[in-house]
XYZ file of C-alpha atoms in Angstrom:
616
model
C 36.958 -3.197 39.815
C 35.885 -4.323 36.383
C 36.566 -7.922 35.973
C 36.253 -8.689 31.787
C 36.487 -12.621 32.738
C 33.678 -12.299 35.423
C 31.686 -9.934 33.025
C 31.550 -12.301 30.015
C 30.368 -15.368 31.784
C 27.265 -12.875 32.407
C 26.389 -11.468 28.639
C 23.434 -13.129 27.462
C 22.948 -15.198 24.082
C 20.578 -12.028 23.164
C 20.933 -9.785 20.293
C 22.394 -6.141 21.208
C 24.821 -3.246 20.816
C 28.441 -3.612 22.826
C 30.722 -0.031 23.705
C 34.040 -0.945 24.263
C 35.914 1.687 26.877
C 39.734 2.017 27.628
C 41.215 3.120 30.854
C 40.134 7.049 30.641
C 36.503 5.292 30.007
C 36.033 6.709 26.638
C 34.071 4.998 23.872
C 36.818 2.864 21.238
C 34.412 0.962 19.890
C 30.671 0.054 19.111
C 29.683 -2.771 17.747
C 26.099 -5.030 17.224
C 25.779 -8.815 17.724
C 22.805 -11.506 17.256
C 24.680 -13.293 20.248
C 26.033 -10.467 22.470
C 27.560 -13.779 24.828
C 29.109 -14.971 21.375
C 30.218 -12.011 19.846
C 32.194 -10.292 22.547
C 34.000 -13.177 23.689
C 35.270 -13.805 20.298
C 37.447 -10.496 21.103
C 39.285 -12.000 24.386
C 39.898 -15.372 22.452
C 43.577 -15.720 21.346
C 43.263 -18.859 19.581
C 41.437 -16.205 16.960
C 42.719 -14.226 14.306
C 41.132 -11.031 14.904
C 43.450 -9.002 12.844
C 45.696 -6.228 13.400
C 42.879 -3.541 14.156
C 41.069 -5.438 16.587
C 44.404 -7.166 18.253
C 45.571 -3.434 19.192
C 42.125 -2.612 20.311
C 41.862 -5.368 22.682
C 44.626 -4.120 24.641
C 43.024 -0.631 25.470
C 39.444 -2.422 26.493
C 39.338 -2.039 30.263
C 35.316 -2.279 30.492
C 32.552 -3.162 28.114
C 28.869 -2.410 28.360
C 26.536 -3.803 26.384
C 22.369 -2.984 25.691
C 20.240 -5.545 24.568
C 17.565 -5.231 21.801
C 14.925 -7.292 20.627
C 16.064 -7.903 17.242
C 19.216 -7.548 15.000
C 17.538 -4.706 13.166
C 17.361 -2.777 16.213
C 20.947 -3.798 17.197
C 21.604 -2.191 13.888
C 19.861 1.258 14.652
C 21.116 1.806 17.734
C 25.004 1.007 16.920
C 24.665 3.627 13.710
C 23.147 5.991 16.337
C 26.201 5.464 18.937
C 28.672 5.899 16.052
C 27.396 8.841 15.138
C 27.198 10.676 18.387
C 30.506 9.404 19.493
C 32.378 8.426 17.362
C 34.824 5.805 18.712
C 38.184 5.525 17.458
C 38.692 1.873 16.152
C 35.846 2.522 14.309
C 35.813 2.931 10.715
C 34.589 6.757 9.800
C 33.466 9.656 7.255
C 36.021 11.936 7.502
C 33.266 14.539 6.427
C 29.353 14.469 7.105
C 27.020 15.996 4.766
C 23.893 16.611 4.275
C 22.559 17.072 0.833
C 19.951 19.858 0.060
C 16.618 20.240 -1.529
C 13.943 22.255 -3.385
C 10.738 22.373 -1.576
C 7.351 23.871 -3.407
C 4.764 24.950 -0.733
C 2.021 23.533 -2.746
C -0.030 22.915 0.622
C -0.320 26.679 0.250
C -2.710 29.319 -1.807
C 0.070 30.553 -2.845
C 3.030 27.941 -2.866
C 6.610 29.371 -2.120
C 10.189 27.791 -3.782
C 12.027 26.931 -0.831
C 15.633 25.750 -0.354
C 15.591 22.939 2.638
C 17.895 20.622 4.452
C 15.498 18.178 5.334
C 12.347 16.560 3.347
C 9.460 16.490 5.927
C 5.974 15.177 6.015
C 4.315 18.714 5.115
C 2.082 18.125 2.475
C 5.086 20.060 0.226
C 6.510 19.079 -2.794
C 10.672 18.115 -2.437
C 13.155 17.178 -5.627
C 16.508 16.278 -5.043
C 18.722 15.865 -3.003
C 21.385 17.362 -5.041
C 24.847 17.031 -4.370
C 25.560 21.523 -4.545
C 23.931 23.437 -2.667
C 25.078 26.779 -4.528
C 24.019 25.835 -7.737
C 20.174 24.890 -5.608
C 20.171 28.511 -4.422
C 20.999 29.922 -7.858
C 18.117 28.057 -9.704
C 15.562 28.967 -6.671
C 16.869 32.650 -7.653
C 16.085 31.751 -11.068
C 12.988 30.363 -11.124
C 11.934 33.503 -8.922
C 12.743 35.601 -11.720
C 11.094 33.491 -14.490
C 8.057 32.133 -12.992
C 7.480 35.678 -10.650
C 6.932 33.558 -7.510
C 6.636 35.176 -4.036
C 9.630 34.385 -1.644
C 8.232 36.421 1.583
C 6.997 34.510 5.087
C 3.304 36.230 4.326
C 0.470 34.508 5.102
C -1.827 34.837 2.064
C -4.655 35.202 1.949
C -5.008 36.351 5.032
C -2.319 39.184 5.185
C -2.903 40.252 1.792
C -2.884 44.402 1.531
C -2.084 44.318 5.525
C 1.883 46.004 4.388
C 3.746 47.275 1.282
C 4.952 45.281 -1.382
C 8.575 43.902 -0.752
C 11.440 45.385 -3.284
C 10.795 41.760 -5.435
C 7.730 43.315 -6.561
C 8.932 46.633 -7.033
C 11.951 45.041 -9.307
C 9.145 43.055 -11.451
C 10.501 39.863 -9.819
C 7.299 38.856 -7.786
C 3.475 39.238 -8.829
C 2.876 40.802 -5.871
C -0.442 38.248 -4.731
C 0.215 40.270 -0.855
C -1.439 43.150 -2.959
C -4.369 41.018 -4.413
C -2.620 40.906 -8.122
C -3.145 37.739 -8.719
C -5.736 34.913 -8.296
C -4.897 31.920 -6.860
C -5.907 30.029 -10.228
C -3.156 32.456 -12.413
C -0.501 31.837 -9.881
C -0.965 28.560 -9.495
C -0.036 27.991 -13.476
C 2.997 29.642 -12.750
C 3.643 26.947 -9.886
C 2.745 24.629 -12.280
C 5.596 25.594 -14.480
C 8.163 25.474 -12.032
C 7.292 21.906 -11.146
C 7.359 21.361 -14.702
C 11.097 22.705 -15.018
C 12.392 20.852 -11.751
C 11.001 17.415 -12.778
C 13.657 18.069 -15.964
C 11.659 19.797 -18.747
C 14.156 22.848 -18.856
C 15.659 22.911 -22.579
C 13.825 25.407 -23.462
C 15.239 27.548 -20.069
C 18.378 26.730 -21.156
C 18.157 27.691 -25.174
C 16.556 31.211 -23.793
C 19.750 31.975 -21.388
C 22.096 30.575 -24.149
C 20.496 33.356 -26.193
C 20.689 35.947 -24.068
C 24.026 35.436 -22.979
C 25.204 35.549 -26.569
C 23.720 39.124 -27.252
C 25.222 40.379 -24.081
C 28.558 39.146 -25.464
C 28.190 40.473 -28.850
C 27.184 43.600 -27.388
C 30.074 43.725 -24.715
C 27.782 43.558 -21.592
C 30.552 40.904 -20.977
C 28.771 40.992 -16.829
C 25.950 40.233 -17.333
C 26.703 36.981 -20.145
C 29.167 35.677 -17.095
C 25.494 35.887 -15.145
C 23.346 33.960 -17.489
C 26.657 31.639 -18.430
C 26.868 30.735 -14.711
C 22.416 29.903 -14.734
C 22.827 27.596 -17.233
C 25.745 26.355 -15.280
C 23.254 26.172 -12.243
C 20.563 24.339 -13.812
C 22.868 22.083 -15.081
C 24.057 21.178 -12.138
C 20.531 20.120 -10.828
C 19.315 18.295 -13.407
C 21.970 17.078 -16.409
C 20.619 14.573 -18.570
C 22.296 11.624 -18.571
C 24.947 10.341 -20.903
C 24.641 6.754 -19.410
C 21.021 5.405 -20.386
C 19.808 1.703 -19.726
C 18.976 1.377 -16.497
C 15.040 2.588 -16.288
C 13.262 5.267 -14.260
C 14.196 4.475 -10.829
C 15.935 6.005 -7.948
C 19.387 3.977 -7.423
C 22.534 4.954 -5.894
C 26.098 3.169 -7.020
C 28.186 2.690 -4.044
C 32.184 1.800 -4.317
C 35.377 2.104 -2.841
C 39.166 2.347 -3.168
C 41.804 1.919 -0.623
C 45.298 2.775 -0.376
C 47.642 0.222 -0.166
C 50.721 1.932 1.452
C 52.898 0.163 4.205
C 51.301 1.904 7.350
C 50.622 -0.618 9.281
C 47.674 1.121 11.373
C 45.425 2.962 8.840
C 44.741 3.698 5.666
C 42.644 6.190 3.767
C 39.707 4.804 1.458
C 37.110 6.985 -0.636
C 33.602 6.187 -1.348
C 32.060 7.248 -4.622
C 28.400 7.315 -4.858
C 26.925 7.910 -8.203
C 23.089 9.447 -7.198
C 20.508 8.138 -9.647
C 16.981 9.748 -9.700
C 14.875 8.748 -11.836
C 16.922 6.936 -14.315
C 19.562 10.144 -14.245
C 22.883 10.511 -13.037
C 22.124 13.666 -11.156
C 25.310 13.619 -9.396
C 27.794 12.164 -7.532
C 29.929 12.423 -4.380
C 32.918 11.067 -2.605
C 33.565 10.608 0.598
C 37.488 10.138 2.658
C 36.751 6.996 5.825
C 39.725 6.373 8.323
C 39.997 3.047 7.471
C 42.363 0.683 9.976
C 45.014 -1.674 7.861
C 43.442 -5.189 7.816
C 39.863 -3.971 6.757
C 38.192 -5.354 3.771
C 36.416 -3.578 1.074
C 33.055 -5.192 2.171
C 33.684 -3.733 5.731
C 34.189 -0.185 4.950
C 30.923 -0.499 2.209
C 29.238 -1.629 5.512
C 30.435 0.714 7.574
C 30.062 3.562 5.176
C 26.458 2.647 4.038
C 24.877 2.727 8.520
C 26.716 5.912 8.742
C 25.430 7.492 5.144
C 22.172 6.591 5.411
C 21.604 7.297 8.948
C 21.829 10.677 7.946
C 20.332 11.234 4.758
C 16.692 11.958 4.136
C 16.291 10.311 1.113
C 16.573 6.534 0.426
C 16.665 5.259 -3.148
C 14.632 1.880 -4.017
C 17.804 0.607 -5.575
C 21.523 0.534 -3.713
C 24.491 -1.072 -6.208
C 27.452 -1.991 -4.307
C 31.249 -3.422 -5.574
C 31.238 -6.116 -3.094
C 28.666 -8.608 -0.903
C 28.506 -7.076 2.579
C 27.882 -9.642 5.520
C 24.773 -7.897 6.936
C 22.902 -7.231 3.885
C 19.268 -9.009 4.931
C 19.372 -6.725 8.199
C 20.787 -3.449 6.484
C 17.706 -4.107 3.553
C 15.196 -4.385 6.683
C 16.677 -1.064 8.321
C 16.467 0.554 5.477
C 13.141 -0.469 3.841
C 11.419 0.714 7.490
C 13.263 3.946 6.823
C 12.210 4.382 3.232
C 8.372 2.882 3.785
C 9.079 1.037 0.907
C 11.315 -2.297 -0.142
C 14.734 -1.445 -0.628
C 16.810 -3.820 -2.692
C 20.937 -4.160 -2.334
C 22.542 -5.756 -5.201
C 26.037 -6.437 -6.415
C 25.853 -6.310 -10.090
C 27.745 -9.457 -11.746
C 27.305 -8.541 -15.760
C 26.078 -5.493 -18.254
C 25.368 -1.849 -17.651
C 24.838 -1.804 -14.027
C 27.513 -3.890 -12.976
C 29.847 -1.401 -15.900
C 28.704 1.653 -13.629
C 29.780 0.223 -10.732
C 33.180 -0.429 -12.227
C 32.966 3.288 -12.854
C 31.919 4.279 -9.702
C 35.347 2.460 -8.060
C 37.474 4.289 -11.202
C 36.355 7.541 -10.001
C 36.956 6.142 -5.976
C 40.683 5.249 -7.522
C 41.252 8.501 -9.844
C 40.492 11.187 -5.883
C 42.006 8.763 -3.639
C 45.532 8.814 -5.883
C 44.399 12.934 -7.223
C 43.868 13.691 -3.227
C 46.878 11.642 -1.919
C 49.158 15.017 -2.822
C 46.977 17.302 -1.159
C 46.678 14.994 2.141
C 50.427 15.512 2.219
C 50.298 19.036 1.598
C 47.866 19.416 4.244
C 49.643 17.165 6.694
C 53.068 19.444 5.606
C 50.710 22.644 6.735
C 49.631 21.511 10.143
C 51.357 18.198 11.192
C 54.784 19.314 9.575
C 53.978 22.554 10.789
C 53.223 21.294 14.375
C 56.669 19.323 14.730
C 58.994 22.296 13.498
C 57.058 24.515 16.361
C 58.074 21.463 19.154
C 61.973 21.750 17.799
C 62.070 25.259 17.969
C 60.649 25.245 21.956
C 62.093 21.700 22.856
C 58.285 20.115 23.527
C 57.148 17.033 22.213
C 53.921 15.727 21.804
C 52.071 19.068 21.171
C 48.447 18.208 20.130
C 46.701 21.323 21.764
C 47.175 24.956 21.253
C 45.539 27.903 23.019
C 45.809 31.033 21.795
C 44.535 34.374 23.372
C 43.881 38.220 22.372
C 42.305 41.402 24.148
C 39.996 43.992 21.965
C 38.917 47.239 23.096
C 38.694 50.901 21.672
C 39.233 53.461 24.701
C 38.237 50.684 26.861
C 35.143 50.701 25.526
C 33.526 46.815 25.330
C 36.793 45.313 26.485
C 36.522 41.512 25.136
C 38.828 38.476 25.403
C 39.102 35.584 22.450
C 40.539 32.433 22.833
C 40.903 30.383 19.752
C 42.284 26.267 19.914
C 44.190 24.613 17.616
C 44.470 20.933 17.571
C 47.077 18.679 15.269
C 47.869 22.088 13.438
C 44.129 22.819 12.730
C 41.607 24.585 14.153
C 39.166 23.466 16.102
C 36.371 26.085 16.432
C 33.673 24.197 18.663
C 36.048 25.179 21.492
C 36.544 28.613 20.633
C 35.317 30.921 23.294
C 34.236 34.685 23.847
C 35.070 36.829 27.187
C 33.374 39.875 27.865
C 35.604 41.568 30.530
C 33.971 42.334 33.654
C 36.691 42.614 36.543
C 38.761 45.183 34.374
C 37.606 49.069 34.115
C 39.215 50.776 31.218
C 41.841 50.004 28.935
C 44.200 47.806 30.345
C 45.302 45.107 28.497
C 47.834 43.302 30.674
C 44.677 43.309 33.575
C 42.066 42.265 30.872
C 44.216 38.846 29.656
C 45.160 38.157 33.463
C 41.146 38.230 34.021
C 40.249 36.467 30.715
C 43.010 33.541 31.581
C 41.867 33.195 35.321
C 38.003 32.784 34.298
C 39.527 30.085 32.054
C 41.313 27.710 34.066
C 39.194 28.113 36.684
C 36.580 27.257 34.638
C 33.845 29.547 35.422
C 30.316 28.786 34.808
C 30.894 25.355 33.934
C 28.025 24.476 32.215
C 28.985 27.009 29.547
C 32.492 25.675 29.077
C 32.440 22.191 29.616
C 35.613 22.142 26.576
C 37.603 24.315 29.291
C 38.336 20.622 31.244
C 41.045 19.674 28.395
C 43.892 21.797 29.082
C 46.222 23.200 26.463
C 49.596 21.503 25.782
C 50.976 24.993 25.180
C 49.932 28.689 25.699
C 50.251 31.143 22.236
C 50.276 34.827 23.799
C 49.560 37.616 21.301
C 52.471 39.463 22.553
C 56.046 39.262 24.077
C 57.926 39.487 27.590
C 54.920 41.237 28.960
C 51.660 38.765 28.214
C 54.136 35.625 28.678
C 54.792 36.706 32.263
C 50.701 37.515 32.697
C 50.376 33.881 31.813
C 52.914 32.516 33.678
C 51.585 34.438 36.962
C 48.085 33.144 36.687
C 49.330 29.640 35.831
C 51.708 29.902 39.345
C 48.554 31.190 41.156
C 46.209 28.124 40.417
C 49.198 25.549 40.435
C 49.665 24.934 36.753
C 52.175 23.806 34.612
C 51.217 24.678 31.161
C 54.427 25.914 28.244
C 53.882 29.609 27.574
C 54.796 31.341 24.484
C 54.780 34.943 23.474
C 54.380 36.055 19.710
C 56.863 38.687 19.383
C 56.327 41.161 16.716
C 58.261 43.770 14.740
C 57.987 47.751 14.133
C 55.577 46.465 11.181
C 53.459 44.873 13.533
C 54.435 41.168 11.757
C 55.193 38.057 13.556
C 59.694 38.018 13.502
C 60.366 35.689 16.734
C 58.962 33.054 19.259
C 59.544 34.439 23.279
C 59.638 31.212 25.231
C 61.677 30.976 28.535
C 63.150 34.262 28.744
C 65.085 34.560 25.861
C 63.510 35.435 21.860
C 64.049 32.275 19.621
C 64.084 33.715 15.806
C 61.842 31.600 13.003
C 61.915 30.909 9.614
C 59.552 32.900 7.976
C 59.345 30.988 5.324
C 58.692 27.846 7.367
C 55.775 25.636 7.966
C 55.639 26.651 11.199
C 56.183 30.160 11.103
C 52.845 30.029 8.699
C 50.995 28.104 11.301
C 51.585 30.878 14.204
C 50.997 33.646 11.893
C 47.015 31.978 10.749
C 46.808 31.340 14.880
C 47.643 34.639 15.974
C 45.620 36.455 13.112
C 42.532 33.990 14.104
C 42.815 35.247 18.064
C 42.808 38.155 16.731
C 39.920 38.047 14.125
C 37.561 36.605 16.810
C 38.249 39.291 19.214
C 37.952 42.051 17.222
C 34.634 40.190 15.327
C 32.605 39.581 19.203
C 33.937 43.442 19.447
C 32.377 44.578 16.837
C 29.060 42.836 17.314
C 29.216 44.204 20.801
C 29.317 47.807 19.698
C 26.501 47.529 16.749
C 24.403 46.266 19.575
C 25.103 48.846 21.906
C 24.541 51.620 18.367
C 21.132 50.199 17.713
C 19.684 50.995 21.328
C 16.541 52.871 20.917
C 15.334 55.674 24.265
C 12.267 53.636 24.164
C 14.856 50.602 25.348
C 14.410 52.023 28.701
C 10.468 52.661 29.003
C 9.419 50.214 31.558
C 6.432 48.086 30.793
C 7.236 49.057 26.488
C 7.999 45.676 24.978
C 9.072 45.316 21.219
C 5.208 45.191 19.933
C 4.755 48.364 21.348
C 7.627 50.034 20.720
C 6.766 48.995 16.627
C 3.292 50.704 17.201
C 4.902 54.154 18.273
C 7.567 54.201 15.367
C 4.714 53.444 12.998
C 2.324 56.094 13.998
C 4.716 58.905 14.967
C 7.623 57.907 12.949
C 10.182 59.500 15.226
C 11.285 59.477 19.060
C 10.717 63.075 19.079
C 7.313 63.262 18.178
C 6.681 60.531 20.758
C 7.900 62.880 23.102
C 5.694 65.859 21.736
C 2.537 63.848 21.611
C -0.382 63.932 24.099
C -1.305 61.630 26.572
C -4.701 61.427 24.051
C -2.505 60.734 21.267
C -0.549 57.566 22.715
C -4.023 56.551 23.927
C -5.193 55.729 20.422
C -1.866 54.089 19.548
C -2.422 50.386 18.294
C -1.413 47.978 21.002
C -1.313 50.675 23.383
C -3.858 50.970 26.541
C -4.498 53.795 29.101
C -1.761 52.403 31.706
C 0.838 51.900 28.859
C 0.246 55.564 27.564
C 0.655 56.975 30.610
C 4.060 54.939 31.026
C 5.478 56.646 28.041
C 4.303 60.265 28.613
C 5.315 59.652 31.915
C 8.964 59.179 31.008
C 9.511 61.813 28.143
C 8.124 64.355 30.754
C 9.394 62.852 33.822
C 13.046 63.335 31.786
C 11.941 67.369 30.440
C-alpha cells in the first residue's frame, strides 16, 4: 500500500522529473523540480494556494514516482519527453502536433536530387525551411523540376548510368536524362546551382515569367492551364514571400504569443499560440496552435508549456525566440535549447519598437482564431458531443464515451473480411480501428462471419496485435437490424458480457430510418445531430471493410505462376520476365535457355523446367 506521507519523507533534495498517478495508475501529471523533496511536498501542503487545477489534481494522486537527474536541464528533457509520450491529463497540451516540412538538395551527390523531407539530418545535404505548407513545398519541388530539368529518380549516378531506360520525366523534356550520360556533372551542377539560387529567395524573375504565361493562356482562353501557373506563383509564394515588416536584420527568430478565453468554465479553457516564423529577416510564415489550458493558468505558463512541447519536436531552432511574457524557467529552457541548436539561443521579451510591435501582432492574430474558431469549436462540439447526448436519450444510456461499430464484406464469399471502426466523444478514433480476415467461416454467411469477427474480439485474440481490444465499448453499433443485434447479444451472453447493443435498421433504399435497441425499432430524426453521427459511423464500418476487401482481392489478382516455383525468389522471377517477357515462353524454353538466365544457376533452372513440365 502506497503511503504519500511515508513516501515524501524519502524524496531527496535532488533535481528530477515527478509522474503523478491516480487510482487506475495512469499518468495525470509530469512535472520537473531542482528540489524533488521541495517541490512535491508543496502539492500535499494545504496551508498553499495551489490553485484550482492543481487542488482537483491532488485529489486523484494515489502514488507518485519520481527519477532523479543530475541537473535541471536534464530534469527539463526528460519531463518534455514524458509529456509527449503520455500525455497526462492535468497537463497543459497542443491540441495538434505538427511537424513542419523541408526542401532538401542532395548536393553530397554527382548529381544532387530536390527532395521534400520531414526531418533535417546530418547528411552532408542542403535543407531550407521549415515552411509552415507542405502542399505548396511539393508544388515548387514540381516546379523547379520542370525549370531547372533536375532528376527526381532513386538512381545511383554515376554508377547506374545507361544500366535501364530513361524514366517518362525525360521522355516529357522534364529531366536531362544524366542516367543516359546527357549531361556532365559540371552542366548539371549549374542547374543545381540555380535552384539554390531560387530557394534562398532570388525568384522574381520565376514569378514575372509565370505571371506572363498565365496571362497569354487567359487571353487565349486556355483558362486550365492559367489556373496552373496562377496556383505556382501561389506556391512559391507561399515558401518564400518577402516581407512587408522590415527592421529586424537577417536572423532566424520566431515570435511566440498567446490568447486565452476568458469564459466562466471553471475547469478549462482554450488558448492559441501564434508563432510568427522568421528566417532570415523574413516572415516566412506563421502558425497557430489550440492548448487545453486548465482555468487558473497564466499566460507565462502555457508560453512555457507550449515552447518544451514545440520545440521538442521541431528540427529547427531559431537563434532568436520573442515571447509576450517572462517565463519562470527561461535560463534552463535557453540551456536546453542552445545544446539542441549547437549554438546560443537567446529568449527575449521585447519591452519597446519593432520587435516588441510584432509581438503585439503575434497575440492580435492569437485573439482574432481563438474568437474566429470559438464558432466552429461549438459547431464541432454540436456534431459529435451534441450528437453523442441525443444518441444516449434516444436508448436511455448515459455516459457514452465509446462506440464500436462492425461490418462484414465479401463477394460470393470470396475474401470474407470483418471491420470494426471506434468512435470516441462523437469522433473517430482510427488508431483502434481493426481488420478481420475471416477464417472460421466458409462461404458467404454473414450472420456466422460477425459472430466469428465479434468472438476474436472480446476474447482478444493474439494480444499483442490488439492490445486497444482491453477497453471495451460503452455501446455496440451493428450494421443491421433484429438479426446482427441478436448475433451480438449471443456472443456477449457466451463470454459473460454486458455491453448495450444496437442495430442500424435500414430502409428499401438501403438508408439509415430507425435505431433497433431492446427489441423494439426506436425512429430518429433525420435531420438530427445524431442521426448524422450514425449515418458517418455506419458508412465508415462500412468503407473500411469494403477498402481491406478490396486490397485483399488486388493482391490475390497480381499472383504470378512463378509465385509457386519453389526455390524462385523475386530477383529471379525479374530475370525470367526480362529475358522471356512472358510466362509462356518460360514454359517453352529449354533447360539451356534458363541456364543462361541472369541470376539463374544450373539447380535453379532445373527448378523451373522442372515445374512447367512436371505440370504438362
Amino acid at each position: 500500500m502506497f503511503q504519500i506521507e511515508e513516501e515524501l519523507k524519502k524524496l531527496p533534495a535532488k533535481p528530477g522529473v515527478y509522474i503523478m498517478h491516480d487510482e487506475k495508475d495512469e499518468i495525470i501529471y509530469v512535472g520537473k523540480a531542482v528540489s524533488l523533496k521541495n517541490r512535491v511536498r508543496q502539492y500535499f501542503q494545504s496551508s498553499r494556494n495551489k490553485g484550482a487545477k492543481i487542488e482537483q489534481m491532488v485529489t486523484h494522486i494515489s502514488r507518485f514516482e519520481y527519477i532523479i537527474t543530475d541537473s535541471e536541464l536534464e530534469a527539463l528533457v526528460l519531463e518534455c519527453n514524458l509529456i509527449k509520450e503520455h500525455r497526462p491529463k492535468y497537463n497543459t497540451m497542443l491540441k495538434d502536433d505538427k511537424s513542419y516540412p523541408f526542401i532538401k538538395v542532395t548536393i553530397n551527390e554527382a548529381y544532387p536530387r530536390v527532395l521534400f523531407a520531414r526531418r533535417m539530418k546530418k547528411d552532408k545535404s542542403k535543407y531550407f525551411g521549415p515552411y509552415t505548407s507542405a502542399g505548396a513545398v511539393k508544388d515548387v519541388i514540381e516546379l523547379l523540376q520542370k525549370l531547372y530539368l533536375v532528376r527526381s529518380c532513386n538512381r545511383i549516378l554515376p554508377r547506374d548510368c545507361g544500366k535501364e531506360r530513361p524514366c517518362l520525366y525525360y521522355h516529357m523534356k522534364q529531366c536531362m536524362g544524366p542516367c543516359q550520360g546527357n549531361i556532365s556533372k559540371e552542366e548539371y551542377r549549374k542547374n543545381i546551382n540555380e535552384v539554390i539560387r531560387f530557394l534562398n529567395g532570388d525568384f522574381q524573375d520565376t514569378i514575372l515569367e509565370l505571371t506572363e504565361k498565365m496571362q497569354k493562356a487567359s487571353e487565349e482562353m486556355r483558362f486550365e492551364d492559367a489556373a496552373e501557373y496562377r496556383d505556382l506563383i501561389r506556391s512559391i509564394q507561399k515558401i518564400g514571400e518577402r516581407q512587408k515588416i522590415t527592421g529586424y536584420g537577417e536572423e532566424d527568430r520566431d515570435v511566440i504569443a498567446v490568447s486565452m478565453d476568458d469564459s466562466e468554465d471553471l475547469r478549462e479553457q482554450d488558448a492559441v499560440v501564434q508563432v510568427f516564423f522568421i528566417r532570415a529577416g523574413k516572415l516566412i510564415g506563421r502558425e497557430h496552435f489550440f492548448l487545453r489550458v486548465a482555468r487558473g493558468d497564466t499566460r507565462a505558463q502555457v508560453l512555457s508549456s507550449f515552447m518544451k512541447q514545440f520545440y521538442a519536436g521541431t528540427p529547427f531552432i531559431p537563434k532568436e525566440i520573442m515571447l509576450q511574457r517572462e517565463i519562470e524557467d527561461t535560463e534552463v529552457i535557453e540551456e536546453w535549447l542552445t545544446s539542441r541548436r549547437g549554438q546560443k539561443v537567446h529568449i527575449r521579451v521585447p519591452k519597446k519598437g519593432t520587435k516588441e510591435k510584432l509581438v503585439e501582432l503575434a497575440a492580435e492574430n492569437a485573439k482574432m482564431v481563438l474568437e474566429k474558431d470559438r464558432e466552429r469549436i461549438k459547431r464541432e462540439e454540436g456534431r459529435t458531443i451534441g450528437a453523442v447526448r441525443e444518441i444516449e436519450s434516444w436508448l436511455g444510456l448515459s455516459d457514452l464515451v465509446r462506440m464500436e461499430a462492425f461490418d462484414i464484406s465479401n463477394i460470393s464469399g470470396f475474401e470474407s473480411v470483418g471491420s470494426m471502426v471506434v468512435y470516441e466523444k462523437g469522433k473517430p478514433k482510427r488508431s483502434d480501428y481493426r481488420k478481420f480476415k475471416i477464417k472460421w467461416v466458409q462461404g458467404p454467411n454473414d450472420y456466422a462471419s460477425m459472430e466469428e469477427v465479434l468472438t476474436r474480439r472480446f476474447t482478444h485474440e493474439s494480444k499483442g496485435e490488439f492490445d486497444s481490444f482491453s477497453k471495451l465499448p460503452d455501446l455496440l453499433l451493428m450494421d443491421g437490424g433484429r438479426g446482427q443485434v441478436n448475433i451480438a447479444l449471443k456472443v456477449l451472453e457466451n463470454l459473460g458480457l454486458t455491453i448495450p447493443v444496437c442495430g442500424m435498421v435500414k430502409d428499401d433504399h438501403h438508408r439509415t430510418r430507425g435505431l433497433y435497441y431492446q427489441n423494439q425499432e426506436i425512429p430518429i430524426d433525420t435531420s438530427s445531430e445524431g442521426f448524422k453521427l450514425i449515418t458517418r459511423i455506419q458508412d465508415e464500418a462500412h468503407r473500411f471493410a469494403i477498402e481491406y476487401h478490396r486490397s485483399l482481392r488486388s493482391k490475390g489478382q497480381v499472383h504470378s505462376v512463378l509465385d509457386d516455383i519453389s526455390g524462385i525468389g523475386e530477383v529471379r522471377r525479374k530475370a525470367l520476365m526480362r529475358k522471356f517477357k512472358a510466362v509462356e515462353r518460360i514454359r517453352d524454353a529449354s533447360l539451356e535457355e534458363l541456364e543462361q538466365t541472369e541470376s539463374m544457376n544450373a539447380k535453379s533452372a532445373r527448378q523451373v523446367y522442372d515445374f512447367f513440365h512436371g505440370q504438362a
